[in-house]
Tab-separated table of C-alpha atoms in Angstrom:
chain	number	residue	atom	x	y	z
A	1	ASN	CA	-0.464	0.038	-0.280
A	2	ALA	CA	1.838	2.716	-1.229
A	3	ALA	CA	-0.090	5.133	1.552
A	4	ILE	CA	1.630	2.772	3.957
A	5	TYR	CA	5.381	2.303	2.470
A	6	THR	CA	7.816	3.391	0.284
A	7	PRO	CA	10.040	1.076	-1.376
A	8	THR	CA	13.608	2.520	-1.471
A	9	ALA	CA	14.795	-1.265	-3.589
A	10	VAL	CA	16.310	-0.372	-6.540
A	11	GLY	CA	18.190	-2.720	-9.605
A	12	SER	CA	20.569	-3.819	-10.661
A	13	SER	CA	22.705	-4.892	-13.486
A	14	PRO	CA	22.485	-9.003	-13.249
A	15	ALA	CA	24.935	-11.508	-12.238
A	16	TRP	CA	25.004	-13.794	-14.777
A	17	THR	CA	25.836	-13.208	-18.268
A	18	GLY	CA	26.221	-14.835	-21.530
A	19	LEU	CA	22.458	-17.068	-23.156
A	20	THR	CA	19.063	-16.281	-21.057
A	21	THR	CA	17.199	-19.186	-23.106
A	22	ILE	CA	14.713	-20.651	-21.246
A	23	THR	CA	14.349	-24.052	-22.538
A	24	PRO	CA	10.908	-25.332	-22.169
A	25	VAL	CA	10.563	-28.951	-19.974
A	26	GLY	CA	7.397	-30.375	-21.022
A	27	ALA	CA	5.562	-33.223	-19.762
A	28	SER	CA	6.567	-36.866	-19.467
A	29	VAL	CA	5.036	-39.662	-22.552
A	30	TYR	CA	5.079	-43.392	-21.097
A	31	VAL	CA	4.350	-46.745	-21.952
A	32	LEU	CA	2.991	-49.128	-19.827
A	33	LEU	CA	4.308	-52.729	-21.905
A	34	ASP	CA	2.114	-55.848	-20.889
A	35	VAL	CA	5.419	-57.859	-23.364
A	36	PRO	CA	5.995	-61.233	-22.502
A	37	MET	CA	9.043	-62.449	-21.146
A	38	ILE	CA	12.704	-60.694	-23.633
A	39	ASN	CA	14.984	-61.667	-20.700
A	40	SER	CA	15.263	-62.677	-16.812
A	41	ALA	CA	14.497	-59.712	-15.766
A	42	GLN	CA	10.554	-60.783	-16.501
A	43	SER	CA	11.034	-63.878	-14.980
A	44	GLY	CA	7.980	-63.195	-12.139
A	45	PRO	CA	4.997	-61.195	-12.199
A	46	SER	CA	6.421	-57.796	-13.571
A	47	PHE	CA	5.697	-55.200	-16.744
A	48	LEU	CA	7.879	-52.632	-18.533
A	49	ALA	CA	7.940	-48.577	-18.268
A	50	ALA	CA	9.214	-46.942	-21.018
A	51	MET	CA	9.572	-42.904	-20.766
A	52	THR	CA	10.872	-39.946	-22.255
A	53	GLY	CA	9.559	-35.999	-22.470
A	54	ALA	CA	7.045	-34.755	-24.599
A	55	LEU	CA	9.770	-31.475	-25.541
A	56	ALA	CA	13.817	-31.032	-25.283
A	57	GLY	CA	14.243	-29.604	-22.521
A	58	TRP	CA	12.841	-32.472	-20.418
A	59	GLY	CA	14.418	-33.666	-16.947
A	60	GLY	CA	13.535	-37.479	-15.770
A	61	GLY	CA	10.015	-38.479	-14.698
A	62	VAL	CA	9.065	-40.627	-12.126
A	63	LEU	CA	6.392	-43.543	-12.440
A	64	MET	CA	3.171	-43.178	-9.317
A	65	GLN	CA	1.029	-45.504	-9.010
A	66	SER	CA	-2.298	-45.765	-6.862
A	67	THR	CA	-3.961	-48.914	-5.974
A	68	ASP	CA	-6.190	-47.324	-3.943
A	69	ALA	CA	-8.534	-45.551	-7.077
A	70	GLY	CA	-6.859	-41.992	-6.455
A	71	SER	CA	-6.377	-41.385	-2.496
A	72	THR	CA	-2.730	-42.557	-1.948
A	73	TRP	CA	-0.081	-42.420	-4.825
A	74	ALA	CA	3.671	-44.103	-4.821
A	75	SER	CA	6.385	-43.948	-6.693
A	76	LEU	CA	7.350	-47.023	-8.641
A	77	GLN	CA	10.607	-46.345	-10.426
A	78	ASP	CA	12.358	-42.923	-11.865
A	79	PHE	CA	13.329	-42.464	-15.519
A	80	GLY	CA	16.225	-39.958	-16.093
A	81	PRO	CA	17.068	-38.171	-19.108
A	82	PRO	CA	16.408	-38.228	-22.521
A	83	GLY	CA	14.561	-41.399	-21.554
A	84	SER	CA	13.619	-44.421	-24.186
A	85	SER	CA	13.403	-44.096	-27.445
A	86	MET	CA	9.343	-44.346	-28.419
A	87	GLY	CA	6.821	-42.436	-31.050
A	88	THR	CA	4.122	-43.448	-33.231
A	89	CYS	CA	4.453	-45.361	-36.401
A	90	THR	CA	2.534	-43.393	-39.980
A	91	ASN	CA	1.780	-46.835	-41.385
A	92	SER	CA	0.943	-50.244	-40.541
A	93	ILE	CA	3.014	-53.936	-41.452
A	94	GLY	CA	0.866	-56.656	-41.340
A	95	VAL	CA	1.024	-60.701	-41.429
A	96	VAL	CA	4.321	-62.276	-42.726
A	97	GLU	CA	6.324	-65.511	-42.381
A	98	HIS	CA	7.715	-65.290	-39.256
A	99	ARG	CA	10.571	-67.262	-39.186
A	100	MET	CA	11.903	-65.696	-41.427
A	101	ILE	CA	13.295	-62.347	-42.120
A	102	ASP	CA	10.545	-59.986	-43.207
A	103	SER	CA	12.846	-57.520	-45.541
A	104	ALA	CA	9.822	-56.644	-47.383
A	105	SER	CA	7.815	-54.880	-45.303
A	106	LEU	CA	9.052	-51.162	-44.314
A	107	LEU	CA	7.780	-49.538	-41.316
A	108	ASN	CA	7.243	-45.457	-41.117
A	109	VAL	CA	7.884	-44.520	-37.599
A	110	THR	CA	8.177	-40.369	-36.054
A	111	LEU	CA	10.396	-40.508	-32.763
A	112	THR	CA	9.123	-38.806	-29.336
A	113	GLN	CA	12.228	-37.906	-28.374
A	114	GLY	CA	15.666	-39.925	-29.330
A	115	ALA	CA	16.875	-42.033	-32.511
A	116	LEU	CA	17.689	-44.836	-34.017
A	117	TYR	CA	20.381	-46.999	-35.158
A	118	SER	CA	21.334	-49.378	-37.976
A	119	VAL	CA	22.947	-52.334	-36.952
A	120	THR	CA	24.701	-55.543	-38.322
A	121	GLN	CA	22.398	-59.197	-39.395
A	122	LEU	CA	24.669	-60.314	-36.871
A	123	ALA	CA	23.448	-58.504	-33.310
A	124	MET	CA	20.427	-58.104	-35.014
A	125	LEU	CA	19.564	-62.386	-34.267
A	126	GLY	CA	22.283	-61.378	-30.831
A	127	GLY	CA	19.543	-59.588	-29.547
A	128	ALA	CA	20.187	-55.305	-30.713
A	129	ASN	CA	16.928	-53.152	-32.111
A	130	HIS	CA	13.802	-55.265	-30.718
A	131	PHE	CA	10.931	-53.300	-29.823
A	132	ALA	CA	7.617	-53.181	-29.398
A	133	TYR	CA	5.318	-52.530	-32.231
A	134	GLY	CA	1.464	-51.855	-31.196
A	135	ALA	CA	-1.008	-50.865	-27.919
A	136	ASP	CA	-2.084	-52.452	-24.525
A	137	GLY	CA	-3.304	-56.235	-25.516
A	138	ARG	CA	-1.553	-56.774	-29.408
A	139	TRP	CA	2.200	-55.823	-28.652
A	140	GLU	CA	4.053	-57.787	-31.525
A	141	ILE	CA	7.975	-57.925	-30.732
A	142	ILE	CA	9.728	-57.191	-33.736
A	143	ALA	CA	13.991	-56.187	-34.500
A	144	ALA	CA	14.549	-54.364	-36.339
A	145	GLN	CA	18.396	-54.338	-38.762
A	146	THR	CA	18.281	-51.470	-40.689
A	147	CYS	CA	16.951	-47.656	-39.448
A	148	THR	CA	17.436	-45.084	-41.615
A	149	LEU	CA	16.967	-41.154	-41.025
A	150	VAL	CA	14.262	-39.875	-43.390
A	151	SER	CA	13.979	-36.538	-41.552
A	152	GLY	CA	13.860	-34.665	-38.109
A	153	THR	CA	12.948	-37.553	-35.909
A	154	SER	CA	11.185	-39.710	-38.774
A	155	TYR	CA	12.366	-42.995	-39.407
A	156	VAL	CA	11.676	-46.228	-41.275
A	157	LEU	CA	12.686	-49.558	-40.379
A	158	GLN	CA	13.383	-52.615	-42.443
A	159	ASN	CA	14.284	-56.556	-42.582
A	160	LEU	CA	12.880	-57.391	-39.666
A	161	LEU	CA	12.053	-60.096	-37.504
A	162	ARG	CA	8.479	-60.829	-36.861
A	163	GLY	CA	6.909	-62.265	-34.405
A	164	ARG	CA	9.186	-62.830	-31.850
A	165	PHE	CA	8.963	-64.305	-28.412
A	166	GLY	CA	5.605	-65.565	-29.654
A	167	SER	CA	4.166	-62.716	-30.317
A	168	GLU	CA	2.921	-64.056	-33.942
A	169	TRP	CA	-0.665	-63.630	-33.010
A	170	ALA	CA	-0.486	-60.281	-32.642
A	171	MET	CA	0.874	-59.437	-36.955
A	172	GLY	CA	-2.939	-58.906	-38.642
A	173	LEU	CA	-3.598	-57.146	-35.955
A	174	HIS	CA	-2.041	-53.731	-35.915
A	175	ALA	CA	-3.262	-49.723	-36.779
A	176	VAL	CA	-1.596	-46.655	-38.557
A	177	GLY	CA	-0.677	-44.761	-35.209
A	178	ASP	CA	0.206	-47.857	-33.441
A	179	SER	CA	3.509	-47.245	-30.372
A	180	LEU	CA	7.018	-48.480	-31.532
A	181	ILE	CA	9.143	-48.510	-28.049
A	182	LEU	CA	13.159	-49.425	-28.551
A	183	LEU	CA	13.214	-52.642	-25.551
A	184	ASP	CA	16.424	-50.440	-24.613
A	185	THR	CA	17.818	-52.809	-21.288
A	186	THR	CA	19.090	-49.210	-20.098
A	187	ASP	CA	15.990	-47.579	-20.634
A	188	VAL	CA	13.309	-49.642	-19.894
A	189	ALA	CA	12.264	-50.650	-17.073
A	190	ALA	CA	10.974	-53.989	-15.364
A	191	ILE	CA	7.904	-53.211	-13.170
A	192	ALA	CA	7.747	-55.707	-10.188
A	193	MET	CA	4.127	-56.890	-9.417
A	194	SER	CA	2.670	-59.960	-7.003
A	195	ALA	CA	0.827	-63.240	-8.474
A	196	GLY	CA	-1.478	-61.056	-6.604
A	197	THR	CA	-2.843	-58.181	-8.481
A	198	ILE	CA	-2.676	-60.342	-12.929
A	199	GLY	CA	-6.525	-58.753	-13.546
A	200	LEU	CA	-6.916	-55.634	-11.371
A	201	SER	CA	-6.027	-52.085	-12.890
A	202	TYR	CA	-4.505	-49.981	-10.976
A	203	LEU	CA	-4.460	-46.019	-12.100
A	204	TYR	CA	-1.129	-44.283	-13.024
A	205	ARG	CA	0.687	-41.354	-13.233
A	206	GLY	CA	4.172	-40.077	-15.623
A	207	ILE	CA	4.885	-36.636	-13.054
A	208	THR	CA	8.158	-35.243	-14.905
A	209	VAL	CA	10.979	-33.671	-11.937
A	210	ASP	CA	9.848	-30.644	-9.714
A	211	ARG	CA	6.223	-31.169	-11.135
A	212	ASP	CA	3.045	-31.649	-9.035
A	213	ILE	CA	1.124	-34.839	-9.763
A	214	SER	CA	-1.979	-32.916	-10.479
A	215	THR	CA	0.144	-32.056	-13.780
A	216	ASP	CA	-0.900	-35.418	-15.537
A	217	SER	CA	-3.986	-37.485	-15.460
A	218	ASN	CA	-5.124	-40.309	-14.401
A	219	ARG	CA	-5.061	-43.500	-16.564
A	220	ALA	CA	-5.633	-46.570	-15.917
A	221	PHE	CA	-3.509	-50.253	-16.370
A	222	ALA	CA	-4.347	-53.994	-16.050
A	223	TYR	CA	-1.121	-55.945	-15.821
A	224	GLN	CA	-2.176	-58.857	-17.802
A	225	GLY	CA	0.676	-61.458	-16.692
A	226	VAL	CA	1.468	-61.500	-20.738
A	227	ASN	CA	4.996	-62.353	-20.181
A	228	LEU	CA	3.919	-65.065	-17.336
A	229	LYS	CA	1.639	-66.901	-20.535
A	230	PRO	CA	3.546	-70.647	-22.431
A	231	LEU	CA	4.162	-69.875	-25.979
A	232	SER	CA	1.751	-71.353	-27.956
A	233	PRO	CA	2.806	-75.355	-29.200
A	234	ILE	CA	3.952	-76.074	-32.605
A	235	ALA	CA	4.026	-79.060	-35.170
A	236	LEU	CA	0.662	-80.591	-33.750
A	237	THR	CA	0.068	-83.953	-35.456
A	238	GLY	CA	-1.869	-87.229	-35.373
A	239	ASN	CA	-3.442	-90.025	-36.953
A	240	ARG	CA	-5.522	-92.895	-36.782
A	241	ASP	CA	-5.499	-96.035	-35.939
A	242	ALA	CA	-6.928	-99.100	-37.138
A	243	GLY	CA	-10.114	-98.817	-34.201
A	244	ASN	CA	-10.480	-95.436	-34.912
A	245	ASP	CA	-8.453	-93.912	-32.522
A	246	TRP	CA	-6.734	-90.699	-32.485
A	247	THR	CA	-3.087	-90.498	-31.407
A	248	LEU	CA	-2.291	-86.469	-31.355
A	249	THR	CA	1.049	-85.379	-31.055
A	250	TRP	CA	2.782	-81.571	-30.754
A	251	ILE	CA	5.898	-79.881	-29.950
A	252	ARG	CA	6.125	-77.192	-26.833
A	253	ARG	CA	8.208	-74.338	-26.993
A	254	THR	CA	9.190	-72.082	-24.198
A	255	ARG	CA	9.066	-68.469	-22.723
A	256	ASP	CA	12.196	-69.205	-20.780
A	257	GLY	CA	15.458	-69.435	-22.723
A	258	GLY	CA	15.266	-71.276	-25.925
A	259	GLU	CA	18.506	-71.030	-26.949
A	260	TRP	CA	20.715	-73.831	-29.402
A	261	ARG	CA	21.960	-76.393	-27.063
A	262	ASP	CA	23.172	-79.757	-28.371
A	263	TYR	CA	21.761	-81.924	-26.396
A	264	VAL	CA	19.472	-80.901	-24.255
A	265	ASP	CA	16.204	-79.442	-24.641
A	266	ALA	CA	14.908	-76.515	-24.147
A	267	SER	CA	13.703	-75.718	-20.564
A	268	LEU	CA	10.289	-75.725	-19.541
A	269	GLY	CA	10.318	-72.737	-18.063
A	270	GLU	CA	6.494	-73.979	-16.228
A	271	ALA	CA	6.339	-75.051	-12.405
A	272	ALA	CA	5.212	-78.239	-14.113
A	273	GLU	CA	4.359	-79.826	-17.897
A	274	SER	CA	0.287	-79.323	-18.529
A	275	TYR	CA	-1.747	-79.015	-21.968
A	276	ALA	CA	-5.620	-79.108	-22.613
A	277	ILE	CA	-7.059	-80.016	-26.123
A	278	ASP	CA	-10.339	-78.610	-27.012
A	279	VAL	CA	-12.066	-80.412	-29.762
A	280	TYR	CA	-14.678	-78.265	-31.338
A	281	ALA	CA	-17.645	-78.367	-33.143
A	282	ASP	CA	-16.666	-77.915	-36.476
A	283	GLY	CA	-14.557	-75.065	-38.220
A	284	SER	CA	-16.427	-71.775	-36.292
A	285	TYR	CA	-14.470	-72.674	-33.464
A	286	ALA	CA	-17.835	-71.332	-31.419
A	287	ALA	CA	-18.901	-75.035	-29.273
A	288	VAL	CA	-16.271	-77.105	-27.364
A	289	LYS	CA	-17.529	-80.958	-27.507
A	290	ARG	CA	-15.426	-82.177	-25.559
A	291	THR	CA	-11.751	-81.066	-23.949
A	292	ILE	CA	-8.385	-83.671	-23.046
A	293	THR	CA	-5.529	-82.819	-20.612
A	294	ALA	CA	-2.532	-84.438	-20.126
A	295	SER	CA	0.797	-83.880	-19.357
A	296	ALA	CA	2.996	-84.397	-22.010
A	297	PRO	CA	3.217	-82.963	-25.196
A	298	SER	CA	0.865	-86.172	-26.754
A	299	CYS	CA	-2.815	-87.663	-25.853
A	300	VAL	CA	-5.523	-90.323	-27.823
A	301	TYR	CA	-8.613	-89.056	-28.240
A	302	ALA	CA	-10.608	-92.140	-28.083
A	303	SER	CA	-13.054	-93.740	-30.773
A	304	ALA	CA	-15.732	-94.364	-27.839
A	305	ASP	CA	-15.095	-90.481	-26.181
A	306	GLN	CA	-15.381	-89.654	-30.422
A	307	VAL	CA	-18.902	-91.488	-31.167
A	308	ALA	CA	-19.954	-90.155	-27.626
A	309	ASP	CA	-18.896	-86.113	-28.700
A	310	PHE	CA	-20.720	-86.538	-31.880
A	311	GLY	CA	-22.398	-89.431	-32.494
A	312	ALA	CA	-19.566	-90.802	-34.775
A	313	ASN	CA	-15.912	-91.179	-35.565
A	314	GLN	CA	-14.614	-88.233	-37.397
A	315	ALA	CA	-12.349	-88.425	-39.949
A	316	THR	CA	-11.702	-84.258	-39.196
A	317	LEU	CA	-10.474	-82.617	-36.124
A	318	TYR	CA	-10.267	-78.880	-34.971
A	319	LEU	CA	-8.876	-78.166	-31.955
A	320	LYS	CA	-7.077	-75.638	-30.293
A	321	LEU	CA	-4.424	-76.366	-27.970
A	322	PHE	CA	-2.894	-74.479	-25.181
A	323	GLN	CA	-0.691	-74.802	-22.849
A	324	ILE	CA	-1.247	-74.624	-19.287
A	325	SER	CA	0.407	-71.766	-16.386
A	326	ALA	CA	0.364	-72.548	-12.842
A	327	THR	CA	0.282	-68.967	-12.499
A	328	VAL	CA	-1.753	-67.818	-15.083
A	329	GLY	CA	-3.547	-70.903	-17.004
A	330	ARG	CA	-4.023	-71.415	-20.474
A	331	GLY	CA	-1.215	-69.850	-22.529
A	332	TYR	CA	-1.206	-68.837	-25.984
A	333	PRO	CA	-3.271	-71.020	-28.634
A	334	LEU	CA	-2.238	-73.549	-31.622
A	335	THR	CA	-5.629	-73.741	-34.170
A	336	THR	CA	-5.855	-75.951	-36.328
A	337	SER	CA	-7.290	-78.899	-38.025
A	338	ILE	CA	-6.511	-82.106	-39.270
A	339	THR	CA	-8.059	-84.995	-41.051
A	340	ARG	CA	-7.382	-88.082	-42.456
């Protein structure tokens, strides 16, 4: 109030010389990744998280979680600058033979932050340049040998490995605008969970360092235990004997390791070996006639059971085969039909 106070302060020369531009910090951008088991850090209940800044001046951020509908918040993970290399795809690529290098598909991506680099084929086969591609509920794990800068932060990825770590089922589910996250172990964090939290929806926020928690809005996310789901078996085949009994056999896969070692089978990756085989009424795969269980990669569908289920012996079987996890139940299915 000028009537009661007369200021005596005077201006002075600034103590700082040089550039005085203030760089905008910007918000945190983050992605929660319920993806297959890629390395040993995901051997237990856990999901991956990646974070970066919307602007180049971002100084780091914190992933926050609320398990009580936003009443209280806990810090899960700190992320330092520049954070993860992630972006948005401006096209989509479809289904290919995932056991071969995909040299035809071109994936275009514009990064939020970061940069991408090409690697040798040997390095790619050894685990370099792997990405999560897609969205929650349909992540495909891919690898890219060639990452070509087009302009600014836009890249073209080619010479790809597709459907890595049992994610080939997601190849046909992509859309323009899908996310792409470089799965660099130094920039992507594994967030430990408990088996009891699988399927439960919690709230998350990504908060830039020195910002208030109110600077981000709630994001609901339910961890579904994808890293614990057994991969779909392969090479399901079968034969009928003279008595019309079907004998079915298959080869399991493993989500844990699986590297080629002479004279050593792939690790089981589960507490016990267990399978479920659903027998369907027809090729619509709508009505289950019988579920057969097995503790080894083979089973018998007896003639008497066929007659009980269908009224006659079957020359064609429509099947879905699952490996079972003690933690999350059925894994990903192998869907096929067999005619003999």
